[in-house]
Amino acid sequence: MLEPGDQAPDFTLPDQNGDPVTLSTFKGHHVVLYFYPKADTPGCTTQACGVRDHRADYERADAVVLGVSPDAPKKIAKFDQKFGLGFPLLGDEDHAVAESYGVWVKKSMYGREYMGNERTTFVIAPDQTIERVLRKVKPGEHDELVLDALGGVA
């Protein structure tokens, strides 16, 4: 798991439209990089709609929000359209980016173990170093915690 002060690993992933998004192109801005388990599930929907609803707060903080899941861009596109999210959601199908950030972990549900994204958010500084790591964030508290980390612009 990466820690504050570490350099954020650069990556390029396809967004919901299939267009490549590269982290380093946002140098000079804060980046809120959040990893979520699966598009269009209750917790992930709450979290993504919270980001959508706080768009103006993130803009005031000069922050770009990027959501990352192991879903295919086609599935993410449906999620984006269904809820009118309007921010980049990235498909990390081979989970290489999640692994590089240390959030591809063993999980358990109903006695079944599997690998998946831990719900974790990285607040990345304009110089591309990690400022804050918010692990196992509750979806309903996500925006308050992130915006507080960005200087309380909410």
PDB file of N, CA, C and O in Angstrom, residues 73-125:
ATOM      1  N   PRO A  73     -14.824  -0.977 -19.900  1.00  0.00           N
ATOM      2  CA  PRO A  73     -15.362   0.343 -20.245  1.00  0.00           C
ATOM      3  C   PRO A  73     -16.830   0.328 -20.652  1.00  0.00           C
ATOM      4  O   PRO A  73     -17.581   1.245 -20.313  1.00  0.00           O
ATOM      5  N   LYS A  74     -17.259  -0.708 -21.345  1.00  0.00           N
ATOM      6  CA  LYS A  74     -18.659  -0.795 -21.777  1.00  0.00           C
ATOM      7  C   LYS A  74     -19.606  -0.805 -20.567  1.00  0.00           C
ATOM      8  O   LYS A  74     -20.633  -0.132 -20.555  1.00  0.00           O
ATOM      9  N   LYS A  75     -19.259  -1.570 -19.541  1.00  0.00           N
ATOM     10  CA  LYS A  75     -20.082  -1.631 -18.328  1.00  0.00           C
ATOM     11  C   LYS A  75     -20.032  -0.295 -17.593  1.00  0.00           C
ATOM     12  O   LYS A  75     -21.051   0.182 -17.078  1.00  0.00           O
ATOM     13  N   ILE A  76     -18.858   0.311 -17.549  1.00  0.00           N
ATOM     14  CA  ILE A  76     -18.712   1.600 -16.871  1.00  0.00           C
ATOM     15  C   ILE A  76     -19.515   2.678 -17.605  1.00  0.00           C
ATOM     16  O   ILE A  76     -20.117   3.544 -16.978  1.00  0.00           O
ATOM     17  N   ALA A  77     -19.559   2.611 -18.925  1.00  0.00           N
ATOM     18  CA  ALA A  77     -20.332   3.574 -19.716  1.00  0.00           C
ATOM     19  C   ALA A  77     -21.813   3.500 -19.353  1.00  0.00           C
ATOM     20  O   ALA A  77     -22.478   4.539 -19.202  1.00  0.00           O
ATOM     21  N   LYS A  78     -22.340   2.299 -19.187  1.00  0.00           N
ATOM     22  CA  LYS A  78     -23.744   2.137 -18.792  1.00  0.00           C
ATOM     23  C   LYS A  78     -23.986   2.741 -17.409  1.00  0.00           C
ATOM     24  O   LYS A  78     -25.008   3.391 -17.170  1.00  0.00           O
ATOM     25  N   PHE A  79     -23.052   2.526 -16.491  1.00  0.00           N
ATOM     26  CA  PHE A  79     -23.122   3.073 -15.135  1.00  0.00           C
ATOM     27  C   PHE A  79     -23.133   4.599 -15.197  1.00  0.00           C
ATOM     28  O   PHE A  79     -23.976   5.257 -14.574  1.00  0.00           O
ATOM     29  N   ASP A  80     -22.219   5.165 -15.965  1.00  0.00           N
ATOM     30  CA  ASP A  80     -22.119   6.618 -16.128  1.00  0.00           C
ATOM     31  C   ASP A  80     -23.421   7.184 -16.692  1.00  0.00           C
ATOM     32  O   ASP A  80     -23.966   8.165 -16.181  1.00  0.00           O
ATOM     33  N   GLN A  81     -23.941   6.564 -17.737  1.00  0.00           N
ATOM     34  CA  GLN A  81     -25.167   7.061 -18.383  1.00  0.00           C
ATOM     35  C   GLN A  81     -26.382   6.905 -17.475  1.00  0.00           C
ATOM     36  O   GLN A  81     -27.210   7.810 -17.388  1.00  0.00           O
ATOM     37  N   LYS A  82     -26.485   5.797 -16.786  1.00  0.00           N
ATOM     38  CA  LYS A  82     -27.636   5.534 -15.920  1.00  0.00           C
ATOM     39  C   LYS A  82     -27.786   6.593 -14.836  1.00  0.00           C
ATOM     40  O   LYS A  82     -28.902   7.009 -14.497  1.00  0.00           O
ATOM     41  N   PHE A  83     -26.641   7.058 -14.285  1.00  0.00           N
ATOM     42  CA  PHE A  83     -26.677   8.001 -13.172  1.00  0.00           C
ATOM     43  C   PHE A  83     -26.180   9.403 -13.543  1.00  0.00           C
ATOM     44  O   PHE A  83     -26.084  10.257 -12.666  1.00  0.00           O
ATOM     45  N   GLY A  84     -25.874   9.648 -14.816  1.00  0.00           N
ATOM     46  CA  GLY A  84     -25.413  10.969 -15.252  1.00  0.00           C
ATOM     47  C   GLY A  84     -24.204  11.442 -14.465  1.00  0.00           C
ATOM     48  O   GLY A  84     -24.162  12.579 -13.993  1.00  0.00           O
ATOM     49  N   LEU A  85     -23.218  10.575 -14.318  1.00  0.00           N
ATOM     50  CA  LEU A  85     -22.072  10.867 -13.443  1.00  0.00           C
ATOM     51  C   LEU A  85     -21.183  11.980 -13.994  1.00  0.00           C
ATOM     52  O   LEU A  85     -20.817  12.891 -13.277  1.00  0.00           O
ATOM     53  N   GLY A  86     -20.776  11.874 -15.246  1.00  0.00           N
ATOM     54  CA  GLY A  86     -20.062  12.970 -15.896  1.00  0.00           C
ATOM     55  C   GLY A  86     -18.638  13.238 -15.447  1.00  0.00           C
ATOM     56  O   GLY A  86     -18.160  14.363 -15.569  1.00  0.00           O
ATOM     57  N   PHE A  87     -17.959  12.248 -14.917  1.00  0.00           N
ATOM     58  CA  PHE A  87     -16.529  12.384 -14.623  1.00  0.00           C
ATOM     59  C   PHE A  87     -15.855  11.084 -15.043  1.00  0.00           C
ATOM     60  O   PHE A  87     -16.520  10.074 -15.224  1.00  0.00           O
ATOM     61  N   PRO A  88     -14.531  11.106 -15.241  1.00  0.00           N
ATOM     62  CA  PRO A  88     -13.846   9.919 -15.765  1.00  0.00           C
ATOM     63  C   PRO A  88     -13.904   8.717 -14.819  1.00  0.00           C
ATOM     64  O   PRO A  88     -13.507   8.792 -13.660  1.00  0.00           O
ATOM     65  N   LEU A  89     -14.429   7.634 -15.342  1.00  0.00           N
ATOM     66  CA  LEU A  89     -14.417   6.334 -14.676  1.00  0.00           C
ATOM     67  C   LEU A  89     -13.542   5.435 -15.531  1.00  0.00           C
ATOM     68  O   LEU A  89     -13.750   5.337 -16.740  1.00  0.00           O
ATOM     69  N   LEU A  90     -12.563   4.818 -14.906  1.00  0.00           N
ATOM     70  CA  LEU A  90     -11.539   4.093 -15.653  1.00  0.00           C
ATOM     71  C   LEU A  90     -11.652   2.587 -15.439  1.00  0.00           C
ATOM     72  O   LEU A  90     -11.901   2.126 -14.324  1.00  0.00           O
ATOM     73  N   GLY A  91     -11.432   1.850 -16.519  1.00  0.00           N
ATOM     74  CA  GLY A  91     -11.493   0.394 -16.469  1.00  0.00           C
ATOM     75  C   GLY A  91     -10.109  -0.216 -16.326  1.00  0.00           C
ATOM     76  O   GLY A  91      -9.275  -0.079 -17.211  1.00  0.00           O
ATOM     77  N   ASP A  92      -9.888  -0.859 -15.203  1.00  0.00           N
ATOM     78  CA  ASP A  92      -8.609  -1.509 -14.878  1.00  0.00           C
ATOM     79  C   ASP A  92      -8.840  -3.020 -14.907  1.00  0.00           C
ATOM     80  O   ASP A  92      -8.721  -3.701 -13.892  1.00  0.00           O
ATOM     81  N   GLU A  93      -9.185  -3.529 -16.098  1.00  0.00           N
ATOM     82  CA  GLU A  93      -9.622  -4.924 -16.215  1.00  0.00           C
ATOM     83  C   GLU A  93      -8.585  -5.936 -15.760  1.00  0.00           C
ATOM     84  O   GLU A  93      -8.945  -6.991 -15.233  1.00  0.00           O
ATOM     85  N   ASP A  94      -7.307  -5.648 -15.961  1.00  0.00           N
ATOM     86  CA  ASP A  94      -6.284  -6.604 -15.528  1.00  0.00           C
ATOM     87  C   ASP A  94      -5.784  -6.286 -14.109  1.00  0.00           C
ATOM     88  O   ASP A  94      -4.853  -6.898 -13.622  1.00  0.00           O
ATOM     89  N   HIS A  95      -6.427  -5.299 -13.486  1.00  0.00           N
ATOM     90  CA  HIS A  95      -6.157  -4.825 -12.119  1.00  0.00           C
ATOM     91  C   HIS A  95      -4.694  -4.461 -11.866  1.00  0.00           C
ATOM     92  O   HIS A  95      -4.231  -4.446 -10.717  1.00  0.00           O
ATOM     93  N   ALA A  96      -3.947  -4.148 -12.909  1.00  0.00           N
ATOM     94  CA  ALA A  96      -2.531  -3.789 -12.755  1.00  0.00           C
ATOM     95  C   ALA A  96      -2.373  -2.477 -11.979  1.00  0.00           C
ATOM     96  O   ALA A  96      -1.463  -2.345 -11.149  1.00  0.00           O
ATOM     97  N   VAL A  97      -3.243  -1.516 -12.232  1.00  0.00           N
ATOM     98  CA  VAL A  97      -3.149  -0.234 -11.520  1.00  0.00           C
ATOM     99  C   VAL A  97      -3.535  -0.431 -10.057  1.00  0.00           C
ATOM    100  O   VAL A  97      -2.843   0.057  -9.154  1.00  0.00           O
ATOM    101  N   ALA A  98      -4.609  -1.169  -9.805  1.00  0.00           N
ATOM    102  CA  ALA A  98      -5.003  -1.450  -8.422  1.00  0.00           C
ATOM    103  C   ALA A  98      -3.865  -2.154  -7.674  1.00  0.00           C
ATOM    104  O   ALA A  98      -3.582  -1.833  -6.516  1.00  0.00           O
ATOM    105  N   GLU A  99      -3.195  -3.076  -8.347  1.00  0.00           N
ATOM    106  CA  GLU A  99      -2.061  -3.764  -7.714  1.00  0.00           C
ATOM    107  C   GLU A  99      -0.933  -2.782  -7.416  1.00  0.00           C
ATOM    108  O   GLU A  99      -0.323  -2.835  -6.342  1.00  0.00           O
ATOM    109  N   SER A 100      -0.648  -1.872  -8.355  1.00  0.00           N
ATOM    110  CA  SER A 100       0.462  -0.929  -8.146  1.00  0.00           C
ATOM    111  C   SER A 100       0.174   0.034  -6.995  1.00  0.00           C
ATOM    112  O   SER A 100       1.094   0.558  -6.381  1.00  0.00           O
ATOM    113  N   TYR A 101      -1.099   0.258  -6.697  1.00  0.00           N
ATOM    114  CA  TYR A 101      -1.488   1.119  -5.574  1.00  0.00           C
ATOM    115  C   TYR A 101      -1.747   0.317  -4.295  1.00  0.00           C
ATOM    116  O   TYR A 101      -2.064   0.885  -3.257  1.00  0.00           O
ATOM    117  N   GLY A 102      -1.656  -1.011  -4.382  1.00  0.00           N
ATOM    118  CA  GLY A 102      -1.811  -1.856  -3.204  1.00  0.00           C
ATOM    119  C   GLY A 102      -3.242  -2.063  -2.748  1.00  0.00           C
ATOM    120  O   GLY A 102      -3.487  -2.382  -1.584  1.00  0.00           O
ATOM    121  N   VAL A 103      -4.208  -1.894  -3.662  1.00  0.00           N
ATOM    122  CA  VAL A 103      -5.607  -2.017  -3.269  1.00  0.00           C
ATOM    123  C   VAL A 103      -6.301  -3.239  -3.878  1.00  0.00           C
ATOM    124  O   VAL A 103      -7.504  -3.418  -3.690  1.00  0.00           O
ATOM    125  N   TRP A 104      -5.563  -4.079  -4.591  1.00  0.00           N
ATOM    126  CA  TRP A 104      -6.118  -5.333  -5.114  1.00  0.00           C
ATOM    127  C   TRP A 104      -5.898  -6.353  -4.008  1.00  0.00           C
ATOM    128  O   TRP A 104      -4.776  -6.795  -3.760  1.00  0.00           O
ATOM    129  N   VAL A 105      -6.971  -6.702  -3.292  1.00  0.00           N
ATOM    130  CA  VAL A 105      -6.826  -7.474  -2.058  1.00  0.00           C
ATOM    131  C   VAL A 105      -7.778  -8.670  -2.033  1.00  0.00           C
ATOM    132  O   VAL A 105      -8.754  -8.722  -2.778  1.00  0.00           O
ATOM    133  N   LYS A 106      -7.494  -9.600  -1.124  1.00  0.00           N
ATOM    134  CA  LYS A 106      -8.376 -10.742  -0.896  1.00  0.00           C
ATOM    135  C   LYS A 106      -9.570 -10.236  -0.085  1.00  0.00           C
ATOM    136  O   LYS A 106      -9.416  -9.550   0.920  1.00  0.00           O
ATOM    137  N   LYS A 107     -10.760 -10.582  -0.558  1.00  0.00           N
ATOM    138  CA  LYS A 107     -11.986 -10.175   0.112  1.00  0.00           C
ATOM    139  C   LYS A 107     -12.808 -11.413   0.410  1.00  0.00           C
ATOM    140  O   LYS A 107     -12.537 -12.495  -0.118  1.00  0.00           O
ATOM    141  N   SER A 108     -13.818 -11.238   1.228  1.00  0.00           N
ATOM    142  CA  SER A 108     -14.676 -12.359   1.589  1.00  0.00           C
ATOM    143  C   SER A 108     -16.117 -11.875   1.693  1.00  0.00           C
ATOM    144  O   SER A 108     -16.388 -10.830   2.285  1.00  0.00           O
ATOM    145  N   MET A 109     -17.039 -12.634   1.071  1.00  0.00           N
ATOM    146  CA  MET A 109     -18.454 -12.335   1.186  1.00  0.00           C
ATOM    147  C   MET A 109     -19.215 -13.647   1.223  1.00  0.00           C
ATOM    148  O   MET A 109     -19.008 -14.505   0.365  1.00  0.00           O
ATOM    149  N   TYR A 110     -20.061 -13.774   2.219  1.00  0.00           N
ATOM    150  CA  TYR A 110     -20.866 -14.989   2.387  1.00  0.00           C
ATOM    151  C   TYR A 110     -19.994 -16.237   2.380  1.00  0.00           C
ATOM    152  O   TYR A 110     -20.351 -17.260   1.787  1.00  0.00           O
ATOM    153  N   GLY A 111     -18.826 -16.148   3.031  1.00  0.00           N
ATOM    154  CA  GLY A 111     -17.932 -17.289   3.145  1.00  0.00           C
ATOM    155  C   GLY A 111     -17.101 -17.596   1.916  1.00  0.00           C
ATOM    156  O   GLY A 111     -16.321 -18.530   1.915  1.00  0.00           O
ATOM    157  N   ARG A 112     -17.261 -16.799   0.869  1.00  0.00           N
ATOM    158  CA  ARG A 112     -16.513 -17.021  -0.370  1.00  0.00           C
ATOM    159  C   ARG A 112     -15.392 -16.003  -0.456  1.00  0.00           C
ATOM    160  O   ARG A 112     -15.617 -14.803  -0.282  1.00  0.00           O
ATOM    161  N   GLU A 113     -14.186 -16.463  -0.721  1.00  0.00           N
ATOM    162  CA  GLU A 113     -13.051 -15.557  -0.868  1.00  0.00           C
ATOM    163  C   GLU A 113     -12.803 -15.269  -2.344  1.00  0.00           C
ATOM    164  O   GLU A 113     -12.967 -16.149  -3.193  1.00  0.00           O
ATOM    165  N   TYR A 114     -12.431 -14.042  -2.623  1.00  0.00           N
ATOM    166  CA  TYR A 114     -12.143 -13.616  -3.988  1.00  0.00           C
ATOM    167  C   TYR A 114     -11.243 -12.391  -3.937  1.00  0.00           C
ATOM    168  O   TYR A 114     -11.070 -11.784  -2.873  1.00  0.00           O
ATOM    169  N   MET A 115     -10.689 -12.027  -5.067  1.00  0.00           N
ATOM    170  CA  MET A 115      -9.834 -10.848  -5.159  1.00  0.00           C
ATOM    171  C   MET A 115     -10.653  -9.691  -5.730  1.00  0.00           C
ATOM    172  O   MET A 115     -11.490  -9.896  -6.619  1.00  0.00           O
ATOM    173  N   GLY A 116     -10.392  -8.485  -5.222  1.00  0.00           N
ATOM    174  CA  GLY A 116     -11.105  -7.323  -5.721  1.00  0.00           C
ATOM    175  C   GLY A 116     -10.498  -6.027  -5.210  1.00  0.00           C
ATOM    176  O   GLY A 116      -9.576  -6.036  -4.390  1.00  0.00           O
ATOM    177  N   ASN A 117     -11.032  -4.921  -5.699  1.00  0.00           N
ATOM    178  CA  ASN A 117     -10.574  -3.599  -5.264  1.00  0.00           C
ATOM    179  C   ASN A 117     -11.055  -3.313  -3.847  1.00  0.00           C
ATOM    180  O   ASN A 117     -12.243  -3.471  -3.555  1.00  0.00           O
ATOM    181  N   GLU A 118     -10.141  -2.874  -2.997  1.00  0.00           N
ATOM    182  CA  GLU A 118     -10.518  -2.317  -1.712  1.00  0.00           C
ATOM    183  C   GLU A 118     -10.967  -0.885  -1.978  1.00  0.00           C
ATOM    184  O   GLU A 118     -10.336  -0.160  -2.745  1.00  0.00           O
ATOM    185  N   ARG A 119     -12.046  -0.467  -1.347  1.00  0.00           N
ATOM    186  CA  ARG A 119     -12.548   0.895  -1.529  1.00  0.00           C
ATOM    187  C   ARG A 119     -11.567   1.857  -0.836  1.00  0.00           C
ATOM    188  O   ARG A 119     -11.607   2.021   0.377  1.00  0.00           O
ATOM    189  N   THR A 120     -10.684   2.436  -1.625  1.00  0.00           N
ATOM    190  CA  THR A 120      -9.630   3.301  -1.104  1.00  0.00           C
ATOM    191  C   THR A 120      -9.481   4.509  -2.013  1.00  0.00           C
ATOM    192  O   THR A 120      -9.582   4.395  -3.232  1.00  0.00           O
ATOM    193  N   THR A 121      -9.240   5.664  -1.394  1.00  0.00           N
ATOM    194  CA  THR A 121      -9.063   6.906  -2.143  1.00  0.00           C
ATOM    195  C   THR A 121      -7.690   7.486  -1.847  1.00  0.00           C
ATOM    196  O   THR A 121      -7.269   7.547  -0.688  1.00  0.00           O
ATOM    197  N   PHE A 122      -7.022   7.921  -2.907  1.00  0.00           N
ATOM    198  CA  PHE A 122      -5.734   8.592  -2.803  1.00  0.00           C
ATOM    199  C   PHE A 122      -5.929  10.044  -3.230  1.00  0.00           C
ATOM    200  O   PHE A 122      -6.446  10.302  -4.316  1.00  0.00           O
ATOM    201  N   VAL A 123      -5.526  10.964  -2.373  1.00  0.00           N
ATOM    202  CA  VAL A 123      -5.513  12.374  -2.738  1.00  0.00           C
ATOM    203  C   VAL A 123      -4.083  12.666  -3.183  1.00  0.00           C
ATOM    204  O   VAL A 123      -3.140  12.533  -2.395  1.00  0.00           O
ATOM    205  N   ILE A 124      -3.950  13.015  -4.454  1.00  0.00           N
ATOM    206  CA  ILE A 124      -2.634  13.203  -5.070  1.00  0.00           C
ATOM    207  C   ILE A 124      -2.394  14.689  -5.273  1.00  0.00           C
ATOM    208  O   ILE A 124      -3.243  15.397  -5.837  1.00  0.00           O
ATOM    209  N   ALA A 125      -1.241  15.154  -4.808  1.00  0.00           N
ATOM    210  CA  ALA A 125      -0.876  16.570  -4.881  1.00  0.00           C
ATOM    211  C   ALA A 125      -0.542  16.971  -6.321  1.00  0.00           C
ATOM    212  O   ALA A 125      -0.266  16.113  -7.164  1.00  0.00           O
TER     213      ALA A 125
END
